[in-house]
mmCIF file with all atom_site columns, C-alpha atoms in Angstrom:
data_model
loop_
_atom_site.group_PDB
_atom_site.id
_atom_site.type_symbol
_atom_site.label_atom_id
_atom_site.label_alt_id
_atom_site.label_comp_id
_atom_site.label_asym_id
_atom_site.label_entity_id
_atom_site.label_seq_id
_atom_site.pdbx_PDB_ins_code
_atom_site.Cartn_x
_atom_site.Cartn_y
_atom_site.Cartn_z
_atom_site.occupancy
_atom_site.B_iso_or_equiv
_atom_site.pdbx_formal_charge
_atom_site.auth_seq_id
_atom_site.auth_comp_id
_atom_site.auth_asym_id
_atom_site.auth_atom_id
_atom_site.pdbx_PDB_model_num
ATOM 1   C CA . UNK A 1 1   ? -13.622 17.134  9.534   1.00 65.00 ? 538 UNK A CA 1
ATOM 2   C CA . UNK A 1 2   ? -9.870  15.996  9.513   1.00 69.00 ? 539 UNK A CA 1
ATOM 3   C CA . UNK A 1 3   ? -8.959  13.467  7.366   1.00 68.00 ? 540 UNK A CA 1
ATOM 4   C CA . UNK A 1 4   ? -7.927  9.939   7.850   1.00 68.00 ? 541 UNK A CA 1
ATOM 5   C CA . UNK A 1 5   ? -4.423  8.703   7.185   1.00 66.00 ? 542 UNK A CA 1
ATOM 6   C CA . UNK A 1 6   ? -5.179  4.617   7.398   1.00 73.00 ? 543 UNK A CA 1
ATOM 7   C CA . UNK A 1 7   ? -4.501  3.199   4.523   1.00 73.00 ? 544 UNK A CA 1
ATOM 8   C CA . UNK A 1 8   ? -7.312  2.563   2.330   1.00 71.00 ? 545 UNK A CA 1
ATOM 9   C CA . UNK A 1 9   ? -9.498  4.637   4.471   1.00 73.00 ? 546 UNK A CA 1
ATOM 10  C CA . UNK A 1 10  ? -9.528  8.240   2.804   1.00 71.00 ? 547 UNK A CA 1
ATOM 11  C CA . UNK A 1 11  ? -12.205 9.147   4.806   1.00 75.00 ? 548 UNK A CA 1
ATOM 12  C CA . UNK A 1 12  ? -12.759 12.405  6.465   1.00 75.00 ? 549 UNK A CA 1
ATOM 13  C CA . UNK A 1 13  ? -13.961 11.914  10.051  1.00 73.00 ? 550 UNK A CA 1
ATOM 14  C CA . UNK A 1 14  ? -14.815 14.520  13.344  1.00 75.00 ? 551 UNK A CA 1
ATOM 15  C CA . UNK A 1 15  ? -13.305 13.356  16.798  1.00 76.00 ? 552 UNK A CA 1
ATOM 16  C CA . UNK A 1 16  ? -16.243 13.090  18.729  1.00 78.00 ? 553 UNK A CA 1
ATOM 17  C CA . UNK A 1 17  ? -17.733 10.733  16.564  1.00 78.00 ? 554 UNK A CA 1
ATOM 18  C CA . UNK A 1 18  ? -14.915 8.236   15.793  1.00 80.00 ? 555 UNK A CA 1
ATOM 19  C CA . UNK A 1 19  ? -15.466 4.671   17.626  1.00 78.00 ? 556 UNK A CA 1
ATOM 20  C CA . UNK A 1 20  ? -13.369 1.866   17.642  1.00 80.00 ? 557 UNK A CA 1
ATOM 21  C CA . UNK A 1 21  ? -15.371 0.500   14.644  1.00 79.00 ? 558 UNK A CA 1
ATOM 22  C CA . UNK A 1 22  ? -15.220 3.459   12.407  1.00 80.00 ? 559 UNK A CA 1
ATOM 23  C CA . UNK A 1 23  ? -12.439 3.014   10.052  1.00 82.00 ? 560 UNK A CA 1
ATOM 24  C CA . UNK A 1 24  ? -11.902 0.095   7.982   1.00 80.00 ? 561 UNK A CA 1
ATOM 25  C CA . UNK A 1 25  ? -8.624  0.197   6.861   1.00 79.00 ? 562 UNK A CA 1
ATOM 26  C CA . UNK A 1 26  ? -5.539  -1.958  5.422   1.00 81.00 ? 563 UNK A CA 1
ATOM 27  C CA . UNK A 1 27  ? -3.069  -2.311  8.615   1.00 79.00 ? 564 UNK A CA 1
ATOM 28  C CA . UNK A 1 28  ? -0.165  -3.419  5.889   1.00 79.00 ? 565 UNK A CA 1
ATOM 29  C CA . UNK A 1 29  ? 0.963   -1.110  3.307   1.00 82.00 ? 566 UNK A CA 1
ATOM 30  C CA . UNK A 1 30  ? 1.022   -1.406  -0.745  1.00 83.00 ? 567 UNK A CA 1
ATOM 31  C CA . UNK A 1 31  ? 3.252   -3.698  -2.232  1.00 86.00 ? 568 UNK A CA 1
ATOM 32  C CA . UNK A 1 32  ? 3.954   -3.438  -5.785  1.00 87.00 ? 569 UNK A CA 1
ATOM 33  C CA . UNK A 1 33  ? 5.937   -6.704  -7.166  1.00 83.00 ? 570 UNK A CA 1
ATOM 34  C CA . UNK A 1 34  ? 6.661   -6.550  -11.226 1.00 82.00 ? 571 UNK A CA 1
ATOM 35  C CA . UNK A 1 35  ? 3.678   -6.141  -12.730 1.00 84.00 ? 572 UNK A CA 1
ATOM 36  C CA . UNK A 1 36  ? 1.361   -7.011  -9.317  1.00 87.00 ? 573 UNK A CA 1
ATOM 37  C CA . UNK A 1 37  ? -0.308  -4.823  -7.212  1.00 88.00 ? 574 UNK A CA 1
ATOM 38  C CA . UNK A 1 38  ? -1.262  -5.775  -3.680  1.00 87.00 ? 575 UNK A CA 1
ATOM 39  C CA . UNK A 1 39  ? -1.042  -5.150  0.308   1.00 83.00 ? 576 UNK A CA 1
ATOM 40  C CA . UNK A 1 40  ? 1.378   -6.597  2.865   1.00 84.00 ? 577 UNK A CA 1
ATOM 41  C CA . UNK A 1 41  ? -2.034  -8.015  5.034   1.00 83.00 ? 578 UNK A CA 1
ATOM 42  C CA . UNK A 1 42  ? -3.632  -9.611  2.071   1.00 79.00 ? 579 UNK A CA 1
ATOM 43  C CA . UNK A 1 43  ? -2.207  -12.062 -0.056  1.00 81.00 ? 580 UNK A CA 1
ATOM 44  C CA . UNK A 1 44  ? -4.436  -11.403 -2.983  1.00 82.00 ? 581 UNK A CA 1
ATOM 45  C CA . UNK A 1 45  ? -2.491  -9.506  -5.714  1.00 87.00 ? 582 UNK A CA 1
ATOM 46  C CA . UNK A 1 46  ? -4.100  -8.005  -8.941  1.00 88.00 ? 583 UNK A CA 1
ATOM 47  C CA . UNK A 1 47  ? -2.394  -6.454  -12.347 1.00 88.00 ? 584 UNK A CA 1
ATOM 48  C CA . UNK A 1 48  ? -5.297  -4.180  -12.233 1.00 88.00 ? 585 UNK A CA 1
ATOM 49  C CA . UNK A 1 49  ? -4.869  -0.536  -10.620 1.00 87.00 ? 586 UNK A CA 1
ATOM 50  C CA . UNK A 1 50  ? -8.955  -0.647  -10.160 1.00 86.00 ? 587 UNK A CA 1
ATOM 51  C CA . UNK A 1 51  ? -9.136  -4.042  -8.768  1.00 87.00 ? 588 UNK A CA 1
ATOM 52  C CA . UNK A 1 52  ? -5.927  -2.863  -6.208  1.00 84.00 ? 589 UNK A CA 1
ATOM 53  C CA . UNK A 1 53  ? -8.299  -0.202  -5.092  1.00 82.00 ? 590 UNK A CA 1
ATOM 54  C CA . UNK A 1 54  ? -11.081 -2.271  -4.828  1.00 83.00 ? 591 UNK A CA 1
ATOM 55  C CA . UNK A 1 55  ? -9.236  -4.747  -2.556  1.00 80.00 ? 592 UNK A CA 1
ATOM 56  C CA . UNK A 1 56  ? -11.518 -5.253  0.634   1.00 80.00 ? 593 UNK A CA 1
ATOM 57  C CA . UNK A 1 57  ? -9.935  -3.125  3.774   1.00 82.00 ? 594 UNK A CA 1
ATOM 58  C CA . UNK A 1 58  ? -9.487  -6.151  6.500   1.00 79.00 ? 595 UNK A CA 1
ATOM 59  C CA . UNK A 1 59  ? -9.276  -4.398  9.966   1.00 79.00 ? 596 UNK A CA 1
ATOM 60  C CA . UNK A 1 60  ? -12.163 -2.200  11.273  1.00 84.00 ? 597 UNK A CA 1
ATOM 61  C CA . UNK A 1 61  ? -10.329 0.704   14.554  1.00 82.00 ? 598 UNK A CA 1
ATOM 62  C CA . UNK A 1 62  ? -10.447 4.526   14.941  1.00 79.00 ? 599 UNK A CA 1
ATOM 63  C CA . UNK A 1 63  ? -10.082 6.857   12.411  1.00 77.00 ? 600 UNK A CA 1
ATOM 64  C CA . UNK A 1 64  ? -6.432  7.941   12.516  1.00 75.00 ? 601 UNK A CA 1
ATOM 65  C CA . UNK A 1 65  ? -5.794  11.782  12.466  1.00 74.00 ? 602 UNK A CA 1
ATOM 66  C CA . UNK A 1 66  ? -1.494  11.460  12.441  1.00 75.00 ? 603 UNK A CA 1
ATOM 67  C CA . UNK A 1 67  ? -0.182  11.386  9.076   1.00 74.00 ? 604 UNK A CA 1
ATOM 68  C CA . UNK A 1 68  ? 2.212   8.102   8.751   1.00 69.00 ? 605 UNK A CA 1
ATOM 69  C CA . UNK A 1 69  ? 6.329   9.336   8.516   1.00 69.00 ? 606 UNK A CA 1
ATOM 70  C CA . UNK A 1 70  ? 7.322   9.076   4.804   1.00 72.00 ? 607 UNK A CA 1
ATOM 71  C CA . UNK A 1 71  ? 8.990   5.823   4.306   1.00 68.00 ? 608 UNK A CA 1
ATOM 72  C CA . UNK A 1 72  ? 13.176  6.152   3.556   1.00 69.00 ? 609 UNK A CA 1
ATOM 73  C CA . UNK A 1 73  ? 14.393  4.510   0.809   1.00 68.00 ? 610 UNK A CA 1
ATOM 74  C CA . UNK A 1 74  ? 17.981  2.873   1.854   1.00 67.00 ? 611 UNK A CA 1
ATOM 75  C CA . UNK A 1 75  ? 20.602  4.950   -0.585  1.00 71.00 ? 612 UNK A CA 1
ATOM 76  C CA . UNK A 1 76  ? 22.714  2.104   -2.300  1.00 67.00 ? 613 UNK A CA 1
ATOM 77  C CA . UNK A 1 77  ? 26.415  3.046   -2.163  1.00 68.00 ? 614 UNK A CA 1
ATOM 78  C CA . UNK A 1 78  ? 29.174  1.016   -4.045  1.00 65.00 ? 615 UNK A CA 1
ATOM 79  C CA . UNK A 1 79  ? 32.843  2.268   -2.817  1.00 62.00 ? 616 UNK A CA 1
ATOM 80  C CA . UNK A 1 80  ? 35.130  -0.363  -3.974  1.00 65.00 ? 617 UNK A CA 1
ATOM 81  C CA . UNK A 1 81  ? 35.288  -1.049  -7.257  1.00 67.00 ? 618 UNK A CA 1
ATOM 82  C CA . UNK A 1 82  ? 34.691  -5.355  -8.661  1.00 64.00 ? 619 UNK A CA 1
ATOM 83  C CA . UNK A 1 83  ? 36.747  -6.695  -11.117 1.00 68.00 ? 620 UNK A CA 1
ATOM 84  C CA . UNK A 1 84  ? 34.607  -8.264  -13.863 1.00 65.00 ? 621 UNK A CA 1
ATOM 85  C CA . UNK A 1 85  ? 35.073  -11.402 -12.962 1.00 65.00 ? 622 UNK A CA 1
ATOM 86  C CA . UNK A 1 86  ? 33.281  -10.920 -9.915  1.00 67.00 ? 623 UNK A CA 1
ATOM 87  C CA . UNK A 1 87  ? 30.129  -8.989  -11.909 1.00 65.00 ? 624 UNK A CA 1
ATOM 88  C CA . UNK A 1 88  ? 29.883  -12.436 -13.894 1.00 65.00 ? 625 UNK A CA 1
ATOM 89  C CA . UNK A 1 89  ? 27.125  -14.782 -12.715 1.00 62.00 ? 626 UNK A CA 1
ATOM 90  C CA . UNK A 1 90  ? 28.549  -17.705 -10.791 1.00 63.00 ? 627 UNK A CA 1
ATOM 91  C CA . UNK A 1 91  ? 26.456  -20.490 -12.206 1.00 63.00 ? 628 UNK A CA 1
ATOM 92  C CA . UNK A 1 92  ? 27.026  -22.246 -15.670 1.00 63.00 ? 629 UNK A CA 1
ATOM 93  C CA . UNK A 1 93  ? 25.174  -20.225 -18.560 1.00 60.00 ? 630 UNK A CA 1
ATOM 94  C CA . UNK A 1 94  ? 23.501  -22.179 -21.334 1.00 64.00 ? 631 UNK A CA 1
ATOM 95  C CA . UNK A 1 95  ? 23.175  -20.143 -24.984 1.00 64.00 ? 632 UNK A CA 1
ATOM 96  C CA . UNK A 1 96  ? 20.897  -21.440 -27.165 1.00 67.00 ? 633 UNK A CA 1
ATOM 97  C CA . UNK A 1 97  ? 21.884  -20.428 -30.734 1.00 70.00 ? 634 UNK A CA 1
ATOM 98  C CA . UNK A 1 98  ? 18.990  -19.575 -33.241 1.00 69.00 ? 635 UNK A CA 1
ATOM 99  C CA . UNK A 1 99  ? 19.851  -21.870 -36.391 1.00 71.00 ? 636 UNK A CA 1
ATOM 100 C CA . UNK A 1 100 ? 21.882  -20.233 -39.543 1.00 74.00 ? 637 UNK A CA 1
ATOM 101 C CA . UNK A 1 101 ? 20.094  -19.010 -42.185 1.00 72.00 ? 638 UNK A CA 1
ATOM 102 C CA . UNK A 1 102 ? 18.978  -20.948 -45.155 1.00 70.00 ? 639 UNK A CA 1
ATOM 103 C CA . UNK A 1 103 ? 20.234  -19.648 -48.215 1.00 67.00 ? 640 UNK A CA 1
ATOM 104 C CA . UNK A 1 104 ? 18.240  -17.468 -50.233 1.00 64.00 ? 641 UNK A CA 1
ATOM 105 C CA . UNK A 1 105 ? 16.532  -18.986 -53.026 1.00 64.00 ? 642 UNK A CA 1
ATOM 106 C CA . UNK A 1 106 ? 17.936  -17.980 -56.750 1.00 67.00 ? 643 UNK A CA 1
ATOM 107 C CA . UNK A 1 107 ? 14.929  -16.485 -58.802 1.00 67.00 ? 644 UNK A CA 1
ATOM 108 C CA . UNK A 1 108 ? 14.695  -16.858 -62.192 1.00 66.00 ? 645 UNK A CA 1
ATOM 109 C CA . UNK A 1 109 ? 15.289  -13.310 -63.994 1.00 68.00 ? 646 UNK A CA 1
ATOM 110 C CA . UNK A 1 110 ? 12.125  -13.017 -66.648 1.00 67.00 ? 647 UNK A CA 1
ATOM 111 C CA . UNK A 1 111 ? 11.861  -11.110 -69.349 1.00 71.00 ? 648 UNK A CA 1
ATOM 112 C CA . UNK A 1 112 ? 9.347   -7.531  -67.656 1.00 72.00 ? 649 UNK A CA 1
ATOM 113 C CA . UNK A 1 113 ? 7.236   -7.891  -71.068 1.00 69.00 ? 650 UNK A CA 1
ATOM 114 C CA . UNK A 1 114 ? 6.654   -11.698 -70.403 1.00 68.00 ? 651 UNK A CA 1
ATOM 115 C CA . UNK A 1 115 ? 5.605   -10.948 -66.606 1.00 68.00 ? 652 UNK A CA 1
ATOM 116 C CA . UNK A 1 116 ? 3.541   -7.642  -68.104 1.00 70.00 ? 653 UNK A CA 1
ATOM 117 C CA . UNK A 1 117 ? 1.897   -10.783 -70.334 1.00 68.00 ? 654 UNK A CA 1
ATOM 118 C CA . UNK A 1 118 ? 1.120   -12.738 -67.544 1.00 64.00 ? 655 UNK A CA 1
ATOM 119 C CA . UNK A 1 119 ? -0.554  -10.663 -65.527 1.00 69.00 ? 656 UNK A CA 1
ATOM 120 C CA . UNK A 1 120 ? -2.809  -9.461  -68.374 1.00 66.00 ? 657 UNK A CA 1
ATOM 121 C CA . UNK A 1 121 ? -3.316  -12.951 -69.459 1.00 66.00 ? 658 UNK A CA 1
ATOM 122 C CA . UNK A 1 122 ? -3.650  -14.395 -66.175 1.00 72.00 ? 659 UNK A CA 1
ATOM 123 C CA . UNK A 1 123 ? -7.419  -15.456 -67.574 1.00 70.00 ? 660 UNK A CA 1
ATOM 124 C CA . UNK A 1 124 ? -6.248  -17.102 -70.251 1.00 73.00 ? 661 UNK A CA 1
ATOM 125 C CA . UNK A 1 125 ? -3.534  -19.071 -68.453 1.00 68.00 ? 662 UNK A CA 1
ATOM 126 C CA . UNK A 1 126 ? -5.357  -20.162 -65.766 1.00 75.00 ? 663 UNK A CA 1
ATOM 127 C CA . UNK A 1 127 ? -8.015  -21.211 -68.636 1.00 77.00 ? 664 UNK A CA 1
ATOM 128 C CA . UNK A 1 128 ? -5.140  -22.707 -70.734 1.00 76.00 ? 665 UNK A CA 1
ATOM 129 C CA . UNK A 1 129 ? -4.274  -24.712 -67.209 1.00 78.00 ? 666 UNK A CA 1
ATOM 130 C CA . UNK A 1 130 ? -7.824  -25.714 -66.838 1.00 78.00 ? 667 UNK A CA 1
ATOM 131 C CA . UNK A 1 131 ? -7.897  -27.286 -70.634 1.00 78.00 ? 668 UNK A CA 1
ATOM 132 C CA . UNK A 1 132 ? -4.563  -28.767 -70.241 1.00 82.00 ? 669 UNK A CA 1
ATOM 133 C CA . UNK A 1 133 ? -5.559  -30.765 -67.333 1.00 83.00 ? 670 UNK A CA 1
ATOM 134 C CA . UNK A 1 134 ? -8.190  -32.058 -68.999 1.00 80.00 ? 671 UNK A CA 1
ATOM 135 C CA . UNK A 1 135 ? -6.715  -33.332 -71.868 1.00 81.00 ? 672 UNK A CA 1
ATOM 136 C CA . UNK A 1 136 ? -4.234  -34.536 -69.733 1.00 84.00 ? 673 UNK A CA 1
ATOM 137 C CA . UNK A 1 137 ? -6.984  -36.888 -67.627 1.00 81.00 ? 674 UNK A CA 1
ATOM 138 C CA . UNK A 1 138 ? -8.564  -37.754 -70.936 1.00 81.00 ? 675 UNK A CA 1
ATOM 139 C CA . UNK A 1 139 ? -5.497  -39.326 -72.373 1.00 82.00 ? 676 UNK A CA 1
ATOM 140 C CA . UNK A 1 140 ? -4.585  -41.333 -69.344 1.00 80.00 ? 677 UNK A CA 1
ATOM 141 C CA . UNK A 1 141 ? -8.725  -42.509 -69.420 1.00 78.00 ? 678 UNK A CA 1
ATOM 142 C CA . UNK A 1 142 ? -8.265  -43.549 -72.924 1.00 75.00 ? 679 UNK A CA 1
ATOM 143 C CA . UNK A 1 143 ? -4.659  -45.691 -71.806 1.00 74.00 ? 680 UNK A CA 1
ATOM 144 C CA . UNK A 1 144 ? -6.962  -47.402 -69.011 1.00 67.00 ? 681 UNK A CA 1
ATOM 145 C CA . UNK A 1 145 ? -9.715  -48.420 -71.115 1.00 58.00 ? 682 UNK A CA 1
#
């Protein structure tokens, strides 16, 4: 069989048994937009390459044996040359600044066998906390009573 050159169709066919109802096809062609996918007769348009193949064909007619010329793309030509003033946009821009840093923080410098200390001890500070706070609530009990 020869094969079918509709878009969407991809079907191979014989001549003596295509009808006017044999191909379902896309009469459009693909667009592709940014990140969508879609065709010119349908204005359903997907992100999804699956979903872009999946896209119901719209027009049922014979299978078509002639392959479709190879679309041109227009060659862009620039010849005179702008001045950068004219490669500026023409509209007003508006910059939004990101705000200045804060200033970094001074640490303290400690003593490396006092940190060493506190990270064995860490128990027996966070113990020492603990029992501080305590006391602490105890004595302000006693001052209300």
């Amino acid at each position: 069989g020869l094969a079918g050159y509709s878009w969407g169709c991809g079907q191979r066919f014989d001549h003596e048994t295509n009808s006017d109802d044999a191909c379902t096809y896309h009469p459009g062609v693909p667009v592709f937009h940014d990140a969508l996918k879609g065709w010119s007769c349908y204005k359903r348009r997907t992100t999804d390459f699956s979903d872009f193949l999946s896209i119901v064909r719209c027009t049922k007619g014979r299978h078509n044996s002639e392959k479709p010329p190879e679309r041109v793309k227009p060659e862009v030509k620039t010849t005179e040359k702008k001045e950068i003033s004219e490669l500026k946009p023409k509209f007003q821009e508006h910059i939004i600044q990101a705000p200045k840093p804060v200033e970094a923080i001074k640490r303290i410098n400690l003593d490396p066998y006092l940190i060493s200390y506190i990270k064995i001890n860490s128990k027996c500070i966070k113990e020492l906390n603990v029992r501080a706070k305590i006391i602490k609530l105890l004595e302000e009990n006693r001052k209300i009573s």
